[in-house]
mmCIF file with all atom_site columns, C-alpha atoms in Angstrom:
data_model
loop_
_atom_site.group_PDB
_atom_site.id
_atom_site.type_symbol
_atom_site.label_atom_id
_atom_site.label_alt_id
_atom_site.label_comp_id
_atom_site.label_asym_id
_atom_site.label_entity_id
_atom_site.label_seq_id
_atom_site.pdbx_PDB_ins_code
_atom_site.Cartn_x
_atom_site.Cartn_y
_atom_site.Cartn_z
_atom_site.occupancy
_atom_site.B_iso_or_equiv
_atom_site.pdbx_formal_charge
_atom_site.auth_seq_id
_atom_site.auth_comp_id
_atom_site.auth_asym_id
_atom_site.auth_atom_id
_atom_site.pdbx_PDB_model_num
ATOM 1  C CA . MET A 1 1  ? 3.472   -3.511  -49.483 1.00 72.00 ? 1  MET A CA 1
ATOM 2  C CA . PRO A 1 2  ? 2.702   -1.839  -53.286 1.00 73.00 ? 2  PRO A CA 1
ATOM 3  C CA . GLN A 1 3  ? 4.537   1.177   -52.081 1.00 72.00 ? 3  GLN A CA 1
ATOM 4  C CA . ALA A 1 4  ? 7.543   -0.918  -51.183 1.00 77.00 ? 4  ALA A CA 1
ATOM 5  C CA . LEU A 1 5  ? 7.455   -2.516  -54.414 1.00 75.00 ? 5  LEU A CA 1
ATOM 6  C CA . ALA A 1 6  ? 7.211   0.726   -56.498 1.00 73.00 ? 6  ALA A CA 1
ATOM 7  C CA . GLU A 1 7  ? 10.272  2.120   -54.355 1.00 72.00 ? 7  GLU A CA 1
ATOM 8  C CA . SER A 1 8  ? 12.244  -1.113  -54.929 1.00 73.00 ? 8  SER A CA 1
ATOM 9  C CA . TYR A 1 9  ? 11.774  -1.074  -58.472 1.00 73.00 ? 9  TYR A CA 1
ATOM 10 C CA . ILE A 1 10 ? 12.427  2.574   -58.866 1.00 71.00 ? 10 ILE A CA 1
ATOM 11 C CA . HIS A 1 11 ? 16.063  2.146   -57.252 1.00 71.00 ? 11 HIS A CA 1
ATOM 12 C CA . SER A 1 12 ? 16.642  -1.122  -59.066 1.00 74.00 ? 12 SER A CA 1
ATOM 13 C CA . SER A 1 13 ? 16.129  0.130   -62.219 1.00 68.00 ? 13 SER A CA 1
ATOM 14 C CA . ARG A 1 14 ? 17.223  3.331   -64.574 1.00 72.00 ? 14 ARG A CA 1
ATOM 15 C CA . VAL A 1 15 ? 14.024  5.499   -63.400 1.00 67.00 ? 15 VAL A CA 1
ATOM 16 C CA . GLN A 1 16 ? 15.075  8.600   -61.459 1.00 71.00 ? 16 GLN A CA 1
ATOM 17 C CA . SER A 1 17 ? 13.860  9.049   -58.270 1.00 69.00 ? 17 SER A CA 1
ATOM 18 C CA . GLU A 1 18 ? 12.347  12.521  -58.679 1.00 70.00 ? 18 GLU A CA 1
ATOM 19 C CA . SER A 1 19 ? 11.179  12.189  -62.254 1.00 71.00 ? 19 SER A CA 1
ATOM 20 C CA . LEU A 1 20 ? 7.763   12.191  -63.439 1.00 68.00 ? 20 LEU A CA 1
ATOM 21 C CA . ASN A 1 21 ? 7.356   8.333   -63.985 1.00 72.00 ? 21 ASN A CA 1
ATOM 22 C CA . ALA A 1 22 ? 8.882   7.894   -60.536 1.00 76.00 ? 22 ALA A CA 1
ATOM 23 C CA . HIS A 1 23 ? 6.048   9.970   -59.198 1.00 79.00 ? 23 HIS A CA 1
ATOM 24 C CA . LEU A 1 24 ? 3.861   8.248   -61.421 1.00 82.00 ? 24 LEU A CA 1
ATOM 25 C CA . LEU A 1 25 ? 4.732   4.756   -59.985 1.00 80.00 ? 25 LEU A CA 1
ATOM 26 C CA . ARG A 1 26 ? 4.642   5.829   -56.331 1.00 83.00 ? 26 ARG A CA 1
ATOM 27 C CA . PHE A 1 27 ? 0.907   7.077   -57.001 1.00 87.00 ? 27 PHE A CA 1
ATOM 28 C CA . VAL A 1 28 ? -0.402  3.623   -58.794 1.00 87.00 ? 28 VAL A CA 1
ATOM 29 C CA . ALA A 1 29 ? 1.298   2.178   -55.907 1.00 87.00 ? 29 ALA A CA 1
ATOM 30 C CA . ARG A 1 30 ? -0.691  4.457   -53.336 1.00 89.00 ? 30 ARG A CA 1
ATOM 31 C CA . THR A 1 31 ? -4.163  3.936   -55.173 1.00 91.00 ? 31 THR A CA 1
ATOM 32 C CA . VAL A 1 32 ? -3.520  0.137   -55.421 1.00 90.00 ? 32 VAL A CA 1
ATOM 33 C CA . GLY A 1 33 ? -2.690  0.150   -51.855 1.00 90.00 ? 33 GLY A CA 1
ATOM 34 C CA . VAL A 1 34 ? -5.985  2.197   -51.151 1.00 91.00 ? 34 VAL A CA 1
ATOM 35 C CA . VAL A 1 35 ? -8.269  -0.449  -53.176 1.00 91.00 ? 35 VAL A CA 1
ATOM 36 C CA . GLY A 1 36 ? -6.884  -3.277  -51.284 1.00 91.00 ? 36 GLY A CA 1
ATOM 37 C CA . ILE A 1 37 ? -7.290  -1.408  -47.975 1.00 90.00 ? 37 ILE A CA 1
ATOM 38 C CA . ILE A 1 38 ? -10.969 -0.693  -48.883 1.00 85.00 ? 38 ILE A CA 1
ATOM 39 C CA . THR A 1 39 ? -11.441 -4.306  -49.840 1.00 87.00 ? 39 THR A CA 1
ATOM 40 C CA . ILE A 1 40 ? -10.005 -5.834  -46.889 1.00 89.00 ? 40 ILE A CA 1
ATOM 41 C CA . VAL A 1 41 ? -12.319 -3.715  -45.077 1.00 85.00 ? 41 VAL A CA 1
ATOM 42 C CA . PHE A 1 42 ? -15.470 -4.766  -46.827 1.00 81.00 ? 42 PHE A CA 1
ATOM 43 C CA . LEU A 1 43 ? -14.528 -8.589  -46.453 1.00 85.00 ? 43 LEU A CA 1
ATOM 44 C CA . LEU A 1 44 ? -13.846 -8.083  -42.402 1.00 87.00 ? 44 LEU A CA 1
ATOM 45 C CA . SER A 1 45 ? -17.011 -6.170  -42.231 1.00 82.00 ? 45 SER A CA 1
ATOM 46 C CA . SER A 1 46 ? -19.069 -8.930  -44.625 1.00 80.00 ? 46 SER A CA 1
ATOM 47 C CA . ARG A 1 47 ? -17.401 -11.637 -42.098 1.00 86.00 ? 47 ARG A CA 1
ATOM 48 C CA . LEU A 1 48 ? -18.432 -9.693  -39.091 1.00 87.00 ? 48 LEU A CA 1
ATOM 49 C CA . GLY A 1 49 ? -22.169 -9.310  -40.322 1.00 84.00 ? 49 GLY A CA 1
ATOM 50 C CA . ALA A 1 50 ? -22.446 -5.905  -41.342 1.00 79.00 ? 50 ALA A CA 1
ATOM 51 C CA . PRO A 1 51 ? -24.727 -5.452  -44.323 1.00 79.00 ? 51 PRO A CA 1
ATOM 52 C CA . LEU A 1 52 ? -21.964 -5.470  -47.251 1.00 77.00 ? 52 LEU A CA 1
ATOM 53 C CA . PHE A 1 53 ? -24.159 -4.948  -49.918 1.00 76.00 ? 53 PHE A CA 1
ATOM 54 C CA . SER A 1 54 ? -25.824 -1.824  -48.446 1.00 82.00 ? 54 SER A CA 1
ATOM 55 C CA . LEU A 1 55 ? -22.405 -0.402  -47.801 1.00 75.00 ? 55 LEU A CA 1
ATOM 56 C CA . ILE A 1 56 ? -21.282 -0.922  -51.409 1.00 81.00 ? 56 ILE A CA 1
ATOM 57 C CA . VAL A 1 57 ? -24.642 0.920   -52.642 1.00 87.00 ? 57 VAL A CA 1
ATOM 58 C CA . GLY A 1 58 ? -24.346 3.496   -49.988 1.00 88.00 ? 58 GLY A CA 1
ATOM 59 C CA . PHE A 1 59 ? -20.422 4.009   -51.405 1.00 86.00 ? 59 PHE A CA 1
ATOM 60 C CA . GLY A 1 60 ? -21.664 3.945   -54.751 1.00 91.00 ? 60 GLY A CA 1
ATOM 61 C CA . VAL A 1 61 ? -24.454 6.755   -54.559 1.00 93.00 ? 61 VAL A CA 1
ATOM 62 C CA . GLY A 1 62 ? -22.145 9.053   -52.430 1.00 92.00 ? 62 GLY A CA 1
ATOM 63 C CA . GLY A 1 63 ? -19.313 8.773   -54.986 1.00 89.00 ? 63 GLY A CA 1
ATOM 64 C CA . VAL A 1 64 ? -21.990 9.493   -57.978 1.00 92.00 ? 64 VAL A CA 1
ATOM 65 C CA . ALA A 1 65 ? -23.093 12.463  -55.815 1.00 92.00 ? 65 ALA A CA 1
ATOM 66 C CA . VAL A 1 66 ? -19.274 13.906  -55.517 1.00 88.00 ? 66 VAL A CA 1
ATOM 67 C CA . ALA A 1 67 ? -18.445 12.809  -59.098 1.00 85.00 ? 67 ALA A CA 1
ATOM 68 C CA . LEU A 1 68 ? -21.509 15.037  -60.542 1.00 90.00 ? 68 LEU A CA 1
ATOM 69 C CA . ALA A 1 69 ? -20.801 17.859  -58.255 1.00 91.00 ? 69 ALA A CA 1
ATOM 70 C CA . ALA A 1 70 ? -16.760 18.111  -59.415 1.00 90.00 ? 70 ALA A CA 1
ATOM 71 C CA . GLN A 1 71 ? -17.346 16.936  -62.686 1.00 89.00 ? 71 GLN A CA 1
ATOM 72 C CA . SER A 1 72 ? -15.220 19.909  -64.133 1.00 90.00 ? 72 SER A CA 1
ATOM 73 C CA . SER A 1 73 ? -12.527 19.823  -61.664 1.00 89.00 ? 73 SER A CA 1
ATOM 74 C CA . ILE A 1 74 ? -12.497 15.760  -62.260 1.00 82.00 ? 74 ILE A CA 1
ATOM 75 C CA . GLU A 1 75 ? -12.287 16.379  -66.107 1.00 88.00 ? 75 GLU A CA 1
ATOM 76 C CA . HIS A 1 76 ? -9.620  19.005  -66.139 1.00 90.00 ? 76 HIS A CA 1
ATOM 77 C CA . PHE A 1 77 ? -7.304  16.433  -63.287 1.00 87.00 ? 77 PHE A CA 1
ATOM 78 C CA . MET A 1 78 ? -7.938  13.536  -65.813 1.00 87.00 ? 78 MET A CA 1
ATOM 79 C CA . GLY A 1 79 ? -6.496  15.831  -68.815 1.00 87.00 ? 79 GLY A CA 1
ATOM 80 C CA . SER A 1 80 ? -3.610  16.925  -67.221 1.00 85.00 ? 80 SER A CA 1
ATOM 81 C CA . LEU A 1 81 ? -2.864  13.171  -66.098 1.00 84.00 ? 81 LEU A CA 1
ATOM 82 C CA . ASN A 1 82 ? -2.977  11.973  -69.627 1.00 86.00 ? 82 ASN A CA 1
ATOM 83 C CA . LEU A 1 83 ? -0.585  15.267  -70.491 1.00 82.00 ? 83 LEU A CA 1
ATOM 84 C CA . PHE A 1 84 ? 1.736   14.584  -67.999 1.00 78.00 ? 84 PHE A CA 1
ATOM 85 C CA . GLY A 1 85 ? 1.651   10.437  -69.037 1.00 79.00 ? 85 GLY A CA 1
ATOM 86 C CA . ASP A 1 86 ? 1.898   11.395  -72.797 1.00 80.00 ? 86 ASP A CA 1
ATOM 87 C CA . LYS A 1 87 ? 4.307   13.955  -72.724 1.00 72.00 ? 87 LYS A CA 1
ATOM 88 C CA . PRO A 1 88 ? 3.198   15.637  -75.694 1.00 71.00 ? 88 PRO A CA 1
ATOM 89 C CA . VAL A 1 89 ? 4.635   19.095  -75.023 1.00 68.00 ? 89 VAL A CA 1
ATOM 90 C CA . PRO A 1 90 ? 8.243   19.708  -74.126 1.00 70.00 ? 90 PRO A CA 1
ATOM 91 C CA . ILE A 1 91 ? 8.677   22.133  -71.368 1.00 68.00 ? 91 ILE A CA 1
ATOM 92 C CA . SER A 1 92 ? 10.630  24.771  -71.467 1.00 73.00 ? 92 SER A CA 1
ATOM 93 C CA . LEU A 1 93 ? 11.663  27.543  -69.136 1.00 72.00 ? 93 LEU A CA 1
ATOM 94 C CA . PRO A 1 94 ? 12.379  31.187  -70.144 1.00 77.00 ? 94 PRO A CA 1
ATOM 95 C CA . GLN A 1 95 ? 16.049  31.921  -70.465 1.00 77.00 ? 95 GLN A CA 1
ATOM 96 C CA . SER A 1 96 ? 17.246  34.858  -68.520 1.00 72.00 ? 96 SER A CA 1
ATOM 97 C CA . GLU A 1 97 ? 19.943  36.901  -70.456 1.00 63.00 ? 97 GLU A CA 1
#
């Protein structure tokens, strides 16, 4: 659903379909969709009687372990997202003679 909303916004506005802004909108829409699916899974598991707090704690501890293991990679990824979002550096291609 968020993906369809992002695509309809991209096609109805001045955002070019292959621009960086369009790709960022698609990324945010996918992230919102994944978070929504995870939320639905947690709510359904709690209704079925699964220990919801144990699952949350387990995912939290696992997330901390993965984050500590991949700290420098995540740092570089977040820095590149910051550069793409702020666009402080123009990209120029070398000119051929």
